[in-house]
Amino acid sequence: MGFQAKQMFVNLPVKDLKQTIAFFTKIGFEFNQQFTDDNATCMIIGENIYAMLLVEPYFQTFITKEIVDTSKQTEAIIALSVASKAEVDEVVNTALAAGGSPSKEPQDHGFMYSRSFQDIDGHLWEVFYMDESALQQG
């Protein structure tokens, strides 16, 4: 069997850590206070899945390239699988109400439904539901 990681940490630069924490708290995410200070926080996304949200000057200490200008470029799409179409709508609607912005139109392929939003730092998030039983029938 090949390589399998035990945990996943996505590191994202943010402009204002307190505003970013407030935004993701409104959506329903929690944070590990052991890994939170003025420079960074650890957002708990799921079992063994985390986002390290780092203020831009601190993030820059980990890289040798420039930080992407998310108003003009996309560095990644963070895709999260949820349990139902209703949960997709709930998460994205909550993100938009919390200050996020729309990213693209909802995609409904029958077996898969997804919606996207940009967080307050311009990072792209996609929330999707996939009906695995429909895939097995096809």
JSON list of C-alpha atoms in Angstrom, two decimals:
[
{"chain": "A", "resi": 1, "resn": "MET", "atom": "CA", "xyz": [0.00, 0.00, 0.00]},
{"chain": "A", "resi": 2, "resn": "GLY", "atom": "CA", "xyz": [1.28, 3.46, -0.87]},
{"chain": "A", "resi": 3, "resn": "PHE", "atom": "CA", "xyz": [1.71, 6.56, 1.22]},
{"chain": "A", "resi": 4, "resn": "GLN", "atom": "CA", "xyz": [-1.22, 7.55, 3.45]},
{"chain": "A", "resi": 5, "resn": "ALA", "atom": "CA", "xyz": [-1.12, 10.62, 5.68]},
{"chain": "A", "resi": 6, "resn": "LYS", "atom": "CA", "xyz": [-2.63, 10.48, 9.16]},
{"chain": "A", "resi": 7, "resn": "GLN", "atom": "CA", "xyz": [-3.80, 14.09, 9.15]},
{"chain": "A", "resi": 8, "resn": "MET", "atom": "CA", "xyz": [-4.17, 16.96, 6.69]},
{"chain": "A", "resi": 9, "resn": "PHE", "atom": "CA", "xyz": [-3.28, 20.59, 7.40]},
{"chain": "A", "resi": 10, "resn": "VAL", "atom": "CA", "xyz": [-4.02, 23.22, 4.75]},
{"chain": "A", "resi": 11, "resn": "ASN", "atom": "CA", "xyz": [-2.12, 26.46, 5.44]},
{"chain": "A", "resi": 12, "resn": "LEU", "atom": "CA", "xyz": [-3.80, 29.68, 4.29]},
{"chain": "A", "resi": 13, "resn": "PRO", "atom": "CA", "xyz": [-2.66, 33.29, 4.59]},
{"chain": "A", "resi": 14, "resn": "VAL", "atom": "CA", "xyz": [-5.16, 35.73, 6.11]},
{"chain": "A", "resi": 15, "resn": "LYS", "atom": "CA", "xyz": [-5.18, 39.51, 6.43]},
{"chain": "A", "resi": 16, "resn": "ASP", "atom": "CA", "xyz": [-6.93, 39.89, 9.81]},
{"chain": "A", "resi": 17, "resn": "LEU", "atom": "CA", "xyz": [-6.89, 36.80, 12.03]},
{"chain": "A", "resi": 18, "resn": "LYS", "atom": "CA", "xyz": [-9.65, 37.97, 14.39]},
{"chain": "A", "resi": 19, "resn": "GLN", "atom": "CA", "xyz": [-12.02, 38.75, 11.49]},
{"chain": "A", "resi": 20, "resn": "THR", "atom": "CA", "xyz": [-11.20, 35.42, 9.85]},
{"chain": "A", "resi": 21, "resn": "ILE", "atom": "CA", "xyz": [-11.87, 33.51, 13.09]},
{"chain": "A", "resi": 22, "resn": "ALA", "atom": "CA", "xyz": [-15.17, 35.39, 13.50]},
{"chain": "A", "resi": 23, "resn": "PHE", "atom": "CA", "xyz": [-16.16, 34.54, 9.90]},
{"chain": "A", "resi": 24, "resn": "PHE", "atom": "CA", "xyz": [-15.48, 30.80, 10.23]},
{"chain": "A", "resi": 25, "resn": "THR", "atom": "CA", "xyz": [-17.04, 30.68, 13.72]},
{"chain": "A", "resi": 26, "resn": "LYS", "atom": "CA", "xyz": [-20.31, 31.97, 12.20]},
{"chain": "A", "resi": 27, "resn": "ILE", "atom": "CA", "xyz": [-20.21, 29.07, 9.73]},
{"chain": "A", "resi": 28, "resn": "GLY", "atom": "CA", "xyz": [-19.81, 26.65, 12.63]},
{"chain": "A", "resi": 29, "resn": "PHE", "atom": "CA", "xyz": [-16.12, 25.76, 12.68]},
{"chain": "A", "resi": 30, "resn": "GLU", "atom": "CA", "xyz": [-14.20, 25.40, 15.93]},
{"chain": "A", "resi": 31, "resn": "PHE", "atom": "CA", "xyz": [-10.57, 26.15, 16.71]},
{"chain": "A", "resi": 32, "resn": "ASN", "atom": "CA", "xyz": [-7.84, 24.38, 18.66]},
{"chain": "A", "resi": 33, "resn": "GLN", "atom": "CA", "xyz": [-6.80, 26.97, 21.24]},
{"chain": "A", "resi": 34, "resn": "GLN", "atom": "CA", "xyz": [-3.48, 25.17, 21.85]},
{"chain": "A", "resi": 35, "resn": "PHE", "atom": "CA", "xyz": [-2.42, 26.25, 18.35]},
{"chain": "A", "resi": 36, "resn": "THR", "atom": "CA", "xyz": [-3.86, 29.77, 18.42]},
{"chain": "A", "resi": 37, "resn": "ASP", "atom": "CA", "xyz": [-1.95, 33.00, 19.05]},
{"chain": "A", "resi": 38, "resn": "ASP", "atom": "CA", "xyz": [-1.65, 36.42, 17.41]},
{"chain": "A", "resi": 39, "resn": "ASN", "atom": "CA", "xyz": [-0.06, 34.90, 14.28]},
{"chain": "A", "resi": 40, "resn": "ALA", "atom": "CA", "xyz": [-2.11, 31.78, 13.63]},
{"chain": "A", "resi": 41, "resn": "THR", "atom": "CA", "xyz": [-4.98, 29.51, 14.53]},
{"chain": "A", "resi": 42, "resn": "CYS", "atom": "CA", "xyz": [-5.81, 25.90, 13.85]},
{"chain": "A", "resi": 43, "resn": "MET", "atom": "CA", "xyz": [-9.35, 25.54, 12.45]},
{"chain": "A", "resi": 44, "resn": "ILE", "atom": "CA", "xyz": [-10.86, 22.09, 12.90]},
{"chain": "A", "resi": 45, "resn": "ILE", "atom": "CA", "xyz": [-12.55, 21.07, 9.64]},
{"chain": "A", "resi": 46, "resn": "GLY", "atom": "CA", "xyz": [-13.20, 17.39, 10.38]},
{"chain": "A", "resi": 47, "resn": "GLU", "atom": "CA", "xyz": [-11.63, 14.31, 11.85]},
{"chain": "A", "resi": 48, "resn": "ASN", "atom": "CA", "xyz": [-7.89, 14.76, 11.22]},
{"chain": "A", "resi": 49, "resn": "ILE", "atom": "CA", "xyz": [-8.53, 17.67, 8.79]},
{"chain": "A", "resi": 50, "resn": "TYR", "atom": "CA", "xyz": [-7.38, 21.16, 9.72]},
{"chain": "A", "resi": 51, "resn": "ALA", "atom": "CA", "xyz": [-6.70, 24.58, 8.24]},
{"chain": "A", "resi": 52, "resn": "MET", "atom": "CA", "xyz": [-3.88, 26.61, 9.70]},
{"chain": "A", "resi": 53, "resn": "LEU", "atom": "CA", "xyz": [-4.89, 30.24, 9.20]},
{"chain": "A", "resi": 54, "resn": "LEU", "atom": "CA", "xyz": [-1.75, 32.39, 9.35]},
{"chain": "A", "resi": 55, "resn": "VAL", "atom": "CA", "xyz": [-1.50, 36.17, 9.19]},
{"chain": "A", "resi": 56, "resn": "GLU", "atom": "CA", "xyz": [0.24, 37.12, 5.96]},
{"chain": "A", "resi": 57, "resn": "PRO", "atom": "CA", "xyz": [3.61, 38.28, 7.42]},
{"chain": "A", "resi": 58, "resn": "TYR", "atom": "CA", "xyz": [3.88, 35.04, 9.41]},
{"chain": "A", "resi": 59, "resn": "PHE", "atom": "CA", "xyz": [2.76, 32.93, 6.42]},
{"chain": "A", "resi": 60, "resn": "GLN", "atom": "CA", "xyz": [5.52, 34.62, 4.36]},
{"chain": "A", "resi": 61, "resn": "THR", "atom": "CA", "xyz": [8.16, 33.19, 6.73]},
{"chain": "A", "resi": 62, "resn": "PHE", "atom": "CA", "xyz": [7.27, 29.68, 5.49]},
{"chain": "A", "resi": 63, "resn": "ILE", "atom": "CA", "xyz": [7.58, 30.39, 1.76]},
{"chain": "A", "resi": 64, "resn": "THR", "atom": "CA", "xyz": [10.09, 31.76, -0.73]},
{"chain": "A", "resi": 65, "resn": "LYS", "atom": "CA", "xyz": [7.53, 32.95, -3.31]},
{"chain": "A", "resi": 66, "resn": "GLU", "atom": "CA", "xyz": [4.99, 35.75, -3.12]},
{"chain": "A", "resi": 67, "resn": "ILE", "atom": "CA", "xyz": [1.61, 35.25, -1.50]},
{"chain": "A", "resi": 68, "resn": "VAL", "atom": "CA", "xyz": [-1.09, 34.99, -4.16]},
{"chain": "A", "resi": 69, "resn": "ASP", "atom": "CA", "xyz": [-3.37, 38.01, -4.61]},
{"chain": "A", "resi": 70, "resn": "THR", "atom": "CA", "xyz": [-6.69, 36.20, -4.20]},
{"chain": "A", "resi": 71, "resn": "SER", "atom": "CA", "xyz": [-8.58, 39.10, -5.77]},
{"chain": "A", "resi": 72, "resn": "LYS", "atom": "CA", "xyz": [-6.88, 38.19, -9.07]},
{"chain": "A", "resi": 73, "resn": "GLN", "atom": "CA", "xyz": [-5.64, 34.59, -8.78]},
{"chain": "A", "resi": 74, "resn": "THR", "atom": "CA", "xyz": [-6.65, 31.31, -7.19]},
{"chain": "A", "resi": 75, "resn": "GLU", "atom": "CA", "xyz": [-4.06, 29.20, -5.43]},
{"chain": "A", "resi": 76, "resn": "ALA", "atom": "CA", "xyz": [-6.37, 26.30, -4.52]},
{"chain": "A", "resi": 77, "resn": "ILE", "atom": "CA", "xyz": [-9.95, 25.17, -4.07]},
{"chain": "A", "resi": 78, "resn": "ILE", "atom": "CA", "xyz": [-10.63, 23.66, -0.67]},
{"chain": "A", "resi": 79, "resn": "ALA", "atom": "CA", "xyz": [-13.43, 21.13, -1.25]},
{"chain": "A", "resi": 80, "resn": "LEU", "atom": "CA", "xyz": [-15.45, 19.75, 1.66]},
{"chain": "A", "resi": 81, "resn": "SER", "atom": "CA", "xyz": [-17.82, 16.80, 1.41]},
{"chain": "A", "resi": 82, "resn": "VAL", "atom": "CA", "xyz": [-21.00, 16.97, 3.53]},
{"chain": "A", "resi": 83, "resn": "ALA", "atom": "CA", "xyz": [-23.88, 14.58, 4.25]},
{"chain": "A", "resi": 84, "resn": "SER", "atom": "CA", "xyz": [-26.71, 16.11, 2.15]},
{"chain": "A", "resi": 85, "resn": "LYS", "atom": "CA", "xyz": [-27.74, 18.71, -0.43]},
{"chain": "A", "resi": 86, "resn": "ALA", "atom": "CA", "xyz": [-29.48, 20.62, 2.36]},
{"chain": "A", "resi": 87, "resn": "GLU", "atom": "CA", "xyz": [-26.20, 20.79, 4.30]},
{"chain": "A", "resi": 88, "resn": "VAL", "atom": "CA", "xyz": [-24.43, 22.15, 1.19]},
{"chain": "A", "resi": 89, "resn": "ASP", "atom": "CA", "xyz": [-26.97, 24.96, 1.03]},
{"chain": "A", "resi": 90, "resn": "GLU", "atom": "CA", "xyz": [-26.84, 25.58, 4.78]},
{"chain": "A", "resi": 91, "resn": "VAL", "atom": "CA", "xyz": [-23.04, 25.88, 4.90]},
{"chain": "A", "resi": 92, "resn": "VAL", "atom": "CA", "xyz": [-22.77, 28.11, 1.82]},
{"chain": "A", "resi": 93, "resn": "ASN", "atom": "CA", "xyz": [-25.74, 30.32, 2.77]},
{"chain": "A", "resi": 94, "resn": "THR", "atom": "CA", "xyz": [-24.23, 30.76, 6.25]},
{"chain": "A", "resi": 95, "resn": "ALA", "atom": "CA", "xyz": [-20.84, 31.62, 4.74]},
{"chain": "A", "resi": 96, "resn": "LEU", "atom": "CA", "xyz": [-22.43, 34.21, 2.46]},
{"chain": "A", "resi": 97, "resn": "ALA", "atom": "CA", "xyz": [-24.43, 35.72, 5.34]},
{"chain": "A", "resi": 98, "resn": "ALA", "atom": "CA", "xyz": [-21.22, 35.87, 7.41]},
{"chain": "A", "resi": 99, "resn": "GLY", "atom": "CA", "xyz": [-19.47, 38.06, 4.82]},
{"chain": "A", "resi": 100, "resn": "GLY", "atom": "CA", "xyz": [-18.24, 35.57, 2.23]},
{"chain": "A", "resi": 101, "resn": "SER", "atom": "CA", "xyz": [-18.92, 36.16, -1.43]},
{"chain": "A", "resi": 102, "resn": "PRO", "atom": "CA", "xyz": [-20.37, 33.93, -4.15]},
{"chain": "A", "resi": 103, "resn": "SER", "atom": "CA", "xyz": [-17.88, 32.09, -6.30]},
{"chain": "A", "resi": 104, "resn": "LYS", "atom": "CA", "xyz": [-19.87, 30.41, -9.06]},
{"chain": "A", "resi": 105, "resn": "GLU", "atom": "CA", "xyz": [-23.34, 29.08, -9.74]},
{"chain": "A", "resi": 106, "resn": "PRO", "atom": "CA", "xyz": [-24.46, 25.88, -7.98]},
{"chain": "A", "resi": 107, "resn": "GLN", "atom": "CA", "xyz": [-23.67, 22.69, -9.89]},
{"chain": "A", "resi": 108, "resn": "ASP", "atom": "CA", "xyz": [-26.29, 19.92, -9.82]},
{"chain": "A", "resi": 109, "resn": "HIS", "atom": "CA", "xyz": [-25.34, 16.75, -11.67]},
{"chain": "A", "resi": 110, "resn": "GLY", "atom": "CA", "xyz": [-27.99, 14.58, -10.04]},
{"chain": "A", "resi": 111, "resn": "PHE", "atom": "CA", "xyz": [-25.57, 12.30, -8.17]},
{"chain": "A", "resi": 112, "resn": "MET", "atom": "CA", "xyz": [-23.45, 15.31, -7.10]},
{"chain": "A", "resi": 113, "resn": "TYR", "atom": "CA", "xyz": [-24.45, 18.78, -5.92]},
{"chain": "A", "resi": 114, "resn": "SER", "atom": "CA", "xyz": [-21.98, 21.56, -5.13]},
{"chain": "A", "resi": 115, "resn": "ARG", "atom": "CA", "xyz": [-21.83, 25.23, -4.30]},
{"chain": "A", "resi": 116, "resn": "SER", "atom": "CA", "xyz": [-18.86, 27.51, -3.81]},
{"chain": "A", "resi": 117, "resn": "PHE", "atom": "CA", "xyz": [-17.98, 30.63, -1.89]},
{"chain": "A", "resi": 118, "resn": "GLN", "atom": "CA", "xyz": [-14.97, 32.84, -1.28]},
{"chain": "A", "resi": 119, "resn": "ASP", "atom": "CA", "xyz": [-14.05, 33.50, 2.33]},
{"chain": "A", "resi": 120, "resn": "ILE", "atom": "CA", "xyz": [-13.20, 37.02, 3.51]},
{"chain": "A", "resi": 121, "resn": "ASP", "atom": "CA", "xyz": [-9.58, 36.54, 2.38]},
{"chain": "A", "resi": 122, "resn": "GLY", "atom": "CA", "xyz": [-10.61, 35.44, -1.13]},
{"chain": "A", "resi": 123, "resn": "HIS", "atom": "CA", "xyz": [-9.84, 31.73, -0.67]},
{"chain": "A", "resi": 124, "resn": "LEU", "atom": "CA", "xyz": [-12.12, 29.45, -2.67]},
{"chain": "A", "resi": 125, "resn": "TRP", "atom": "CA", "xyz": [-14.21, 26.84, -0.80]},
{"chain": "A", "resi": 126, "resn": "GLU", "atom": "CA", "xyz": [-16.43, 24.27, -2.48]},
{"chain": "A", "resi": 127, "resn": "VAL", "atom": "CA", "xyz": [-19.00, 22.36, -0.45]},
{"chain": "A", "resi": 128, "resn": "PHE", "atom": "CA", "xyz": [-20.45, 19.27, -2.10]},
{"chain": "A", "resi": 129, "resn": "TYR", "atom": "CA", "xyz": [-22.69, 16.27, -1.56]},
{"chain": "A", "resi": 130, "resn": "MET", "atom": "CA", "xyz": [-22.15, 13.10, -3.56]},
{"chain": "A", "resi": 131, "resn": "ASP", "atom": "CA", "xyz": [-24.76, 10.32, -3.60]},
{"chain": "A", "resi": 132, "resn": "GLU", "atom": "CA", "xyz": [-22.43, 7.34, -3.60]},
{"chain": "A", "resi": 133, "resn": "SER", "atom": "CA", "xyz": [-25.30, 4.88, -4.10]},
{"chain": "A", "resi": 134, "resn": "ALA", "atom": "CA", "xyz": [-26.14, 6.56, -7.43]},
{"chain": "A", "resi": 135, "resn": "LEU", "atom": "CA", "xyz": [-22.52, 6.12, -8.49]},
{"chain": "A", "resi": 136, "resn": "GLN", "atom": "CA", "xyz": [-22.58, 2.41, -7.66]},
{"chain": "A", "resi": 137, "resn": "GLN", "atom": "CA", "xyz": [-25.72, 1.90, -9.78]},
{"chain": "A", "resi": 138, "resn": "GLY", "atom": "CA", "xyz": [-24.17, 3.61, -12.80]}
]
